[in-house]
Amino acid sequence: MDHLKRWVADVKEEIITALHHPYLAKYIKQPELDEDKLLLVTALFHDKEWPEREANPCILATMFMQMALDTHEDVHEEEQPLMVRQLTVLAGDYYSGLFYSILAKHSLSSFIPSLSEGIKEVNESKMALYEPSTHPMTAVEEWVRSIETTESALYCRLADRLYATSFRPLLQAILLWKRLIHIRDVWEQSRLSSMAFLRYQHILFPHVEGELTSEQRQHVTNTLQQLVQQTSERVERVVNERTSLPAYLVERIHEMLRDELSISNMKLAEEG
């Protein structure tokens, strides 16, 4: 088995084991592990030739911080019972605590300042996305930059700490791309609207209140698809420019590009 592929599988098992918390599991869903983010983090340490035993605690800590950020974002005051909201916040704090305790336990506290800066950037970008009254945003380009920072800042700061800044363009492109695909798919499949999506919709139609017309909804769908396509091309360019990426990482990225191309072709066929 490919070394990186086995390494990712081993770390995944460690994370799943550490995530088990019987009380929390009774009331809230366990956070999803983004295996592509796990692959990217592990690839950073693989690229710098860190021994697995030394790298694994930092990989685990980074993924737990991602789960903490995701879990805190899952708190919805209007939609959830008070106990569920409180436990969701508690779970986010628990995963955040794992981040700090793991790094401290394994004498990796030197990573905390860099990763904390990434966490700060993530939270600032989320504020820009979710608080239109205090963060006016009138251009799609601003929205895309905020999405990109929200998704990639933590990992870019880790890359900086590992002196692997050449990974930044890949991290920024692929994590932005994955989030745009998610936003598009949730909208198209269920017409559910995340806060990020609502901000995008408001940028396109700033004077519209209430439901969009069918033509406006189609415009939203078309422009989102254009953004996904542009970012797909960006991902492909970045991968082609990097000649030393691990084979397993390149294989996974090409798999995602093929899947997206298939979806795009299917959409074109349906429209034609």
mmCIF file of C-alpha atoms in Angstrom:
data_model
loop_
_atom_site.group_PDB
_atom_site.id
_atom_site.type_symbol
_atom_site.label_atom_id
_atom_site.label_comp_id
_atom_site.label_asym_id
_atom_site.label_seq_id
_atom_site.Cartn_x
_atom_site.Cartn_y
_atom_site.Cartn_z
ATOM 1 C CA MET A 1 0.000 0.000 0.000
ATOM 2 C CA ASP A 2 1.128 3.546 -0.748
ATOM 3 C CA HIS A 3 2.868 5.011 2.314
ATOM 4 C CA LEU A 4 0.774 8.179 2.455
ATOM 5 C CA LYS A 5 -2.455 6.237 1.928
ATOM 6 C CA ARG A 6 -1.641 3.907 4.834
ATOM 7 C CA TRP A 7 -0.572 6.840 7.013
ATOM 8 C CA VAL A 8 -3.895 8.625 6.439
ATOM 9 C CA ALA A 9 -5.816 5.429 7.222
ATOM 10 C CA ASP A 10 -3.901 4.979 10.488
ATOM 11 C CA VAL A 11 -4.508 8.557 11.624
ATOM 12 C CA LYS A 12 -8.178 8.263 10.715
ATOM 13 C CA GLU A 13 -8.501 5.286 13.065
ATOM 14 C CA GLU A 14 -6.833 7.262 15.852
ATOM 15 C CA ILE A 15 -9.253 10.158 15.344
ATOM 16 C CA ILE A 16 -12.334 7.919 15.327
ATOM 17 C CA THR A 17 -11.199 6.278 18.557
ATOM 18 C CA ALA A 18 -10.487 9.611 20.257
ATOM 19 C CA LEU A 19 -13.834 11.065 19.136
ATOM 20 C CA HIS A 20 -15.911 8.534 21.035
ATOM 21 C CA HIS A 21 -17.723 10.315 23.866
ATOM 22 C CA PRO A 22 -20.749 8.293 25.116
ATOM 23 C CA TYR A 23 -22.626 11.190 26.717
ATOM 24 C CA LEU A 24 -22.320 13.576 23.784
ATOM 25 C CA ALA A 25 -23.170 10.783 21.344
ATOM 26 C CA LYS A 26 -26.566 10.349 23.053
ATOM 27 C CA TYR A 27 -27.700 13.863 22.131
ATOM 28 C CA ILE A 28 -25.731 15.270 19.206
ATOM 29 C CA LYS A 29 -24.277 13.795 16.045
ATOM 30 C CA GLN A 30 -20.575 13.067 15.899
ATOM 31 C CA PRO A 31 -18.727 15.599 13.732
ATOM 32 C CA GLU A 32 -17.838 14.504 10.252
ATOM 33 C CA LEU A 33 -14.188 13.929 9.487
ATOM 34 C CA ASP A 34 -13.213 15.603 6.222
ATOM 35 C CA GLU A 35 -10.879 12.962 4.830
ATOM 36 C CA ASP A 36 -9.579 15.262 2.103
ATOM 37 C CA LYS A 37 -8.461 17.794 4.716
ATOM 38 C CA LEU A 38 -6.879 14.947 6.652
ATOM 39 C CA LEU A 39 -5.061 13.867 3.488
ATOM 40 C CA LEU A 40 -3.787 17.399 2.853
ATOM 41 C CA VAL A 41 -2.524 17.818 6.427
ATOM 42 C CA THR A 42 -0.798 14.449 6.377
ATOM 43 C CA ALA A 43 0.722 15.266 2.969
ATOM 44 C CA LEU A 44 2.311 18.392 4.489
ATOM 45 C CA PHE A 45 4.192 16.308 7.056
ATOM 46 C CA HIS A 46 4.941 13.649 4.444
ATOM 47 C CA ASP A 47 6.468 16.324 2.208
ATOM 48 C CA LYS A 48 8.719 17.549 5.037
ATOM 49 C CA GLU A 49 9.680 13.932 5.900
ATOM 50 C CA TRP A 50 8.464 14.046 9.479
ATOM 51 C CA PRO A 51 8.404 10.674 11.260
ATOM 52 C CA GLU A 52 4.817 9.507 11.740
ATOM 53 C CA ARG A 53 5.222 9.157 15.496
ATOM 54 C CA GLU A 54 6.179 12.840 15.798
ATOM 55 C CA ALA A 55 3.739 14.173 13.204
ATOM 56 C CA ASN A 56 0.593 12.303 14.228
ATOM 57 C CA PRO A 57 -0.203 14.358 17.366
ATOM 58 C CA CYS A 58 -0.091 17.570 15.340
ATOM 59 C CA ILE A 59 -2.251 16.056 12.596
ATOM 60 C CA LEU A 60 -4.800 14.925 15.186
ATOM 61 C CA ALA A 61 -4.772 18.304 16.928
ATOM 62 C CA THR A 62 -5.353 20.155 13.645
ATOM 63 C CA MET A 63 -8.283 17.937 12.719
ATOM 64 C CA PHE A 64 -9.833 18.331 16.177
ATOM 65 C CA MET A 65 -9.599 22.103 15.837
ATOM 66 C CA GLN A 66 -11.369 21.841 12.487
ATOM 67 C CA MET A 67 -14.101 19.828 14.179
ATOM 68 C CA ALA A 68 -14.352 22.445 16.930
ATOM 69 C CA LEU A 69 -14.829 25.183 14.321
ATOM 70 C CA ASP A 70 -17.401 23.101 12.428
ATOM 71 C CA THR A 71 -19.306 22.155 15.585
ATOM 72 C CA HIS A 72 -19.600 25.717 16.857
ATOM 73 C CA GLU A 73 -20.952 26.667 13.439
ATOM 74 C CA ASP A 74 -23.701 24.055 13.873
ATOM 75 C CA VAL A 75 -25.388 25.988 16.707
ATOM 76 C CA HIS A 76 -28.742 27.304 15.436
ATOM 77 C CA GLU A 77 -30.707 29.190 18.084
ATOM 78 C CA GLU A 78 -34.061 29.133 16.302
ATOM 79 C CA GLU A 79 -33.987 25.503 15.222
ATOM 80 C CA GLN A 80 -32.584 23.545 18.166
ATOM 81 C CA PRO A 81 -33.767 22.823 21.722
ATOM 82 C CA LEU A 82 -31.762 24.629 24.391
ATOM 83 C CA MET A 83 -30.116 21.420 25.632
ATOM 84 C CA VAL A 84 -28.940 20.472 22.141
ATOM 85 C CA ARG A 85 -27.483 23.965 21.602
ATOM 86 C CA GLN A 86 -25.682 23.834 24.937
ATOM 87 C CA LEU A 87 -24.277 20.378 24.247
ATOM 88 C CA THR A 88 -23.192 21.392 20.752
ATOM 89 C CA VAL A 89 -21.242 24.316 22.201
ATOM 90 C CA LEU A 90 -19.812 21.973 24.838
ATOM 91 C CA ALA A 91 -18.748 19.494 22.154
ATOM 92 C CA GLY A 92 -17.000 22.252 20.210
ATOM 93 C CA ASP A 93 -15.185 23.293 23.377
ATOM 94 C CA TYR A 94 -14.267 19.649 24.012
ATOM 95 C CA TYR A 95 -12.672 19.254 20.554
ATOM 96 C CA SER A 96 -10.897 22.592 20.984
ATOM 97 C CA GLY A 97 -9.564 21.358 24.327
ATOM 98 C CA LEU A 98 -8.229 18.228 22.648
ATOM 99 C CA PHE A 99 -6.319 20.459 20.231
ATOM 100 C CA TYR A 100 -4.461 22.247 23.027
ATOM 101 C CA SER A 101 -3.974 19.218 25.284
ATOM 102 C CA ILE A 102 -2.548 17.015 22.514
ATOM 103 C CA LEU A 103 -0.038 19.646 21.413
ATOM 104 C CA ALA A 104 1.018 20.334 25.012
ATOM 105 C CA LYS A 105 1.270 16.642 25.915
ATOM 106 C CA HIS A 106 3.586 15.930 22.973
ATOM 107 C CA SER A 107 5.783 19.020 23.404
ATOM 108 C CA LEU A 108 4.392 20.618 20.258
ATOM 109 C CA SER A 109 3.257 23.861 21.867
ATOM 110 C CA SER A 110 5.412 25.753 19.371
ATOM 111 C CA PHE A 111 2.662 25.053 16.814
ATOM 112 C CA ILE A 112 -0.002 26.826 18.861
ATOM 113 C CA PRO A 113 0.852 30.451 17.866
ATOM 114 C CA SER A 114 0.785 29.693 14.137
ATOM 115 C CA LEU A 115 -2.396 27.622 14.292
ATOM 116 C CA SER A 116 -4.048 30.158 16.593
ATOM 117 C CA GLU A 117 -3.392 32.820 13.978
ATOM 118 C CA GLY A 118 -5.122 30.584 11.444
ATOM 119 C CA ILE A 119 -8.095 30.137 13.792
ATOM 120 C CA LYS A 120 -8.313 33.924 14.190
ATOM 121 C CA GLU A 121 -8.351 34.379 10.395
ATOM 122 C CA VAL A 122 -11.073 31.730 10.047
ATOM 123 C CA ASN A 123 -13.285 33.422 12.637
ATOM 124 C CA GLU A 124 -12.742 36.873 11.162
ATOM 125 C CA SER A 125 -13.713 35.588 7.714
ATOM 126 C CA LYS A 126 -16.815 33.926 9.125
ATOM 127 C CA MET A 127 -17.812 37.242 10.692
ATOM 128 C CA ALA A 128 -17.383 38.914 7.311
ATOM 129 C CA LEU A 129 -19.654 36.276 5.763
ATOM 130 C CA TYR A 130 -22.313 36.128 8.460
ATOM 131 C CA GLU A 131 -22.600 39.747 9.687
ATOM 132 C CA PRO A 132 -23.648 41.931 6.745
ATOM 133 C CA SER A 133 -24.505 44.876 8.977
ATOM 134 C CA THR A 134 -20.921 45.211 10.222
ATOM 135 C CA HIS A 135 -19.102 43.802 7.164
ATOM 136 C CA PRO A 136 -20.619 45.228 3.971
ATOM 137 C CA MET A 137 -19.848 43.029 0.972
ATOM 138 C CA THR A 138 -20.893 44.069 -2.526
ATOM 139 C CA ALA A 139 -18.776 41.938 -4.871
ATOM 140 C CA VAL A 140 -18.712 38.210 -5.529
ATOM 141 C CA GLU A 141 -14.896 38.390 -5.441
ATOM 142 C CA GLU A 142 -15.030 39.523 -1.798
ATOM 143 C CA TRP A 143 -17.344 36.632 -0.975
ATOM 144 C CA VAL A 144 -15.026 34.136 -2.663
ATOM 145 C CA ARG A 145 -12.010 35.488 -0.756
ATOM 146 C CA SER A 146 -13.881 35.115 2.541
ATOM 147 C CA ILE A 147 -14.874 31.537 1.698
ATOM 148 C CA GLU A 148 -11.280 30.743 0.722
ATOM 149 C CA THR A 149 -9.863 32.143 3.962
ATOM 150 C CA THR A 150 -12.515 30.422 6.083
ATOM 151 C CA GLU A 151 -11.667 27.071 4.538
ATOM 152 C CA SER A 152 -7.888 27.278 4.196
ATOM 153 C CA ALA A 153 -6.385 29.679 6.760
ATOM 154 C CA LEU A 154 -5.806 27.007 9.416
ATOM 155 C CA TYR A 155 -3.995 24.760 6.941
ATOM 156 C CA CYS A 156 -2.006 27.568 5.344
ATOM 157 C CA ARG A 157 -0.718 28.599 8.761
ATOM 158 C CA LEU A 158 0.276 25.001 9.427
ATOM 159 C CA ALA A 159 2.111 24.943 6.089
ATOM 160 C CA ASP A 160 3.930 28.156 7.049
ATOM 161 C CA ARG A 161 4.977 26.628 10.377
ATOM 162 C CA LEU A 162 6.364 23.589 8.547
ATOM 163 C CA TYR A 163 8.215 25.803 6.027
ATOM 164 C CA ALA A 164 6.018 24.332 3.313
ATOM 165 C CA THR A 165 4.622 27.596 1.943
ATOM 166 C CA SER A 166 4.722 26.188 -1.596
ATOM 167 C CA PHE A 167 1.630 24.177 -0.552
ATOM 168 C CA ARG A 168 -0.400 27.367 0.021
ATOM 169 C CA PRO A 169 -1.763 27.698 -3.558
ATOM 170 C CA LEU A 170 -2.931 24.070 -3.513
ATOM 171 C CA LEU A 171 -4.541 24.359 -0.083
ATOM 172 C CA GLN A 172 -6.328 27.578 -0.986
ATOM 173 C CA ALA A 173 -7.577 26.334 -4.356
ATOM 174 C CA ILE A 174 -8.756 22.863 -3.403
ATOM 175 C CA LEU A 175 -10.433 23.841 -0.118
ATOM 176 C CA LEU A 176 -12.237 26.758 -1.759
ATOM 177 C CA TRP A 177 -13.320 24.425 -4.560
ATOM 178 C CA LYS A 178 -14.696 21.792 -2.175
ATOM 179 C CA ARG A 179 -16.714 24.407 -0.250
ATOM 180 C CA LEU A 180 -18.151 25.945 -3.420
ATOM 181 C CA ILE A 181 -19.225 22.496 -4.600
ATOM 182 C CA HIS A 182 -20.874 21.858 -1.227
ATOM 183 C CA ILE A 183 -22.740 25.184 -1.309
ATOM 184 C CA ARG A 184 -23.900 24.523 -4.862
ATOM 185 C CA ASP A 185 -24.997 20.959 -4.189
ATOM 186 C CA VAL A 186 -26.943 21.772 -1.023
ATOM 187 C CA TRP A 187 -28.740 24.567 -2.862
ATOM 188 C CA GLU A 188 -29.550 22.484 -5.932
ATOM 189 C CA GLN A 189 -30.565 19.299 -4.128
ATOM 190 C CA SER A 190 -32.644 20.695 -1.282
ATOM 191 C CA ARG A 191 -32.923 24.475 -1.754
ATOM 192 C CA LEU A 192 -31.528 24.839 1.762
ATOM 193 C CA SER A 193 -29.677 28.087 2.369
ATOM 194 C CA SER A 194 -26.586 28.347 4.543
ATOM 195 C CA MET A 195 -25.543 31.734 5.881
ATOM 196 C CA ALA A 196 -22.747 31.807 3.303
ATOM 197 C CA PHE A 197 -25.215 31.093 0.514
ATOM 198 C CA LEU A 198 -27.653 33.765 1.703
ATOM 199 C CA ARG A 199 -24.807 36.294 1.638
ATOM 200 C CA TYR A 200 -23.996 35.273 -1.938
ATOM 201 C CA GLN A 201 -27.645 35.601 -2.933
ATOM 202 C CA HIS A 202 -27.809 39.067 -1.363
ATOM 203 C CA ILE A 203 -24.740 40.184 -3.340
ATOM 204 C CA LEU A 204 -26.407 39.101 -6.590
ATOM 205 C CA PHE A 205 -29.814 40.556 -5.688
ATOM 206 C CA PRO A 206 -29.259 43.225 -3.011
ATOM 207 C CA HIS A 207 -32.711 44.756 -3.350
ATOM 208 C CA VAL A 208 -34.742 41.548 -3.314
ATOM 209 C CA GLU A 209 -36.576 40.628 -0.112
ATOM 210 C CA GLY A 210 -38.269 37.273 0.289
ATOM 211 C CA GLU A 211 -38.375 34.509 -2.312
ATOM 212 C CA LEU A 212 -36.457 34.747 -5.569
ATOM 213 C CA THR A 213 -38.210 34.320 -8.888
ATOM 214 C CA SER A 214 -37.488 31.201 -10.930
ATOM 215 C CA GLU A 215 -35.274 33.275 -13.255
ATOM 216 C CA GLN A 216 -33.331 34.655 -10.305
ATOM 217 C CA ARG A 217 -32.884 31.198 -8.827
ATOM 218 C CA GLN A 218 -31.573 29.974 -12.162
ATOM 219 C CA HIS A 219 -29.112 32.876 -12.253
ATOM 220 C CA VAL A 220 -27.856 31.918 -8.794
ATOM 221 C CA THR A 221 -27.404 28.311 -9.928
ATOM 222 C CA ASN A 222 -25.606 29.320 -13.129
ATOM 223 C CA THR A 223 -23.209 31.737 -11.459
ATOM 224 C CA LEU A 224 -22.375 29.249 -8.710
ATOM 225 C CA GLN A 225 -21.608 26.645 -11.354
ATOM 226 C CA GLN A 226 -19.347 29.142 -13.135
ATOM 227 C CA LEU A 227 -17.438 29.737 -9.891
ATOM 228 C CA VAL A 228 -17.051 25.981 -9.391
ATOM 229 C CA GLN A 229 -15.792 25.569 -12.956
ATOM 230 C CA GLN A 230 -13.294 28.421 -12.634
ATOM 231 C CA THR A 231 -11.980 26.976 -9.376
ATOM 232 C CA SER A 232 -11.762 23.487 -10.902
ATOM 233 C CA GLU A 233 -9.484 24.932 -13.566
ATOM 234 C CA ARG A 234 -7.458 26.680 -10.866
ATOM 235 C CA VAL A 235 -7.013 23.397 -8.973
ATOM 236 C CA GLU A 236 -5.890 21.656 -12.148
ATOM 237 C CA ARG A 237 -3.341 24.389 -12.904
ATOM 238 C CA VAL A 238 -1.889 24.261 -9.398
ATOM 239 C CA VAL A 239 -1.560 20.469 -9.489
ATOM 240 C CA ASN A 240 0.110 20.567 -12.888
ATOM 241 C CA GLU A 241 2.599 23.170 -11.648
ATOM 242 C CA ARG A 242 3.619 20.973 -8.706
ATOM 243 C CA THR A 243 5.761 18.078 -9.921
ATOM 244 C CA SER A 244 6.624 16.634 -6.523
ATOM 245 C CA LEU A 245 3.212 15.981 -4.971
ATOM 246 C CA PRO A 246 2.705 12.496 -3.484
ATOM 247 C CA ALA A 247 1.112 10.090 -5.940
ATOM 248 C CA TYR A 248 -1.815 9.271 -3.646
ATOM 249 C CA LEU A 249 -2.682 12.962 -3.226
ATOM 250 C CA VAL A 250 -2.543 13.566 -6.987
ATOM 251 C CA GLU A 251 -4.671 10.461 -7.553
ATOM 252 C CA ARG A 252 -7.327 11.737 -5.141
ATOM 253 C CA ILE A 253 -7.393 15.226 -6.674
ATOM 254 C CA HIS A 254 -7.733 13.786 -10.179
ATOM 255 C CA GLU A 255 -10.576 11.584 -8.931
ATOM 256 C CA MET A 256 -12.411 14.661 -7.605
ATOM 257 C CA LEU A 257 -11.785 16.553 -10.857
ATOM 258 C CA ARG A 258 -13.189 13.658 -12.885
ATOM 259 C CA ASP A 259 -16.260 13.468 -10.649
ATOM 260 C CA GLU A 260 -16.901 17.187 -11.019
ATOM 261 C CA LEU A 261 -16.396 17.046 -14.793
ATOM 262 C CA SER A 262 -18.933 14.237 -14.975
ATOM 263 C CA ILE A 263 -21.446 16.297 -12.988
ATOM 264 C CA SER A 264 -20.836 19.356 -15.168
ATOM 265 C CA ASN A 265 -21.324 17.352 -18.357
ATOM 266 C CA MET A 266 -24.539 15.882 -16.978
ATOM 267 C CA LYS A 267 -25.845 19.386 -16.192
ATOM 268 C CA LEU A 268 -25.027 20.533 -19.719
ATOM 269 C CA ALA A 269 -26.836 17.523 -21.178
ATOM 270 C CA GLU A 270 -29.919 18.242 -19.054
ATOM 271 C CA GLU A 271 -29.937 21.890 -20.086
ATOM 272 C CA GLY A 272 -29.352 21.062 -23.774
#
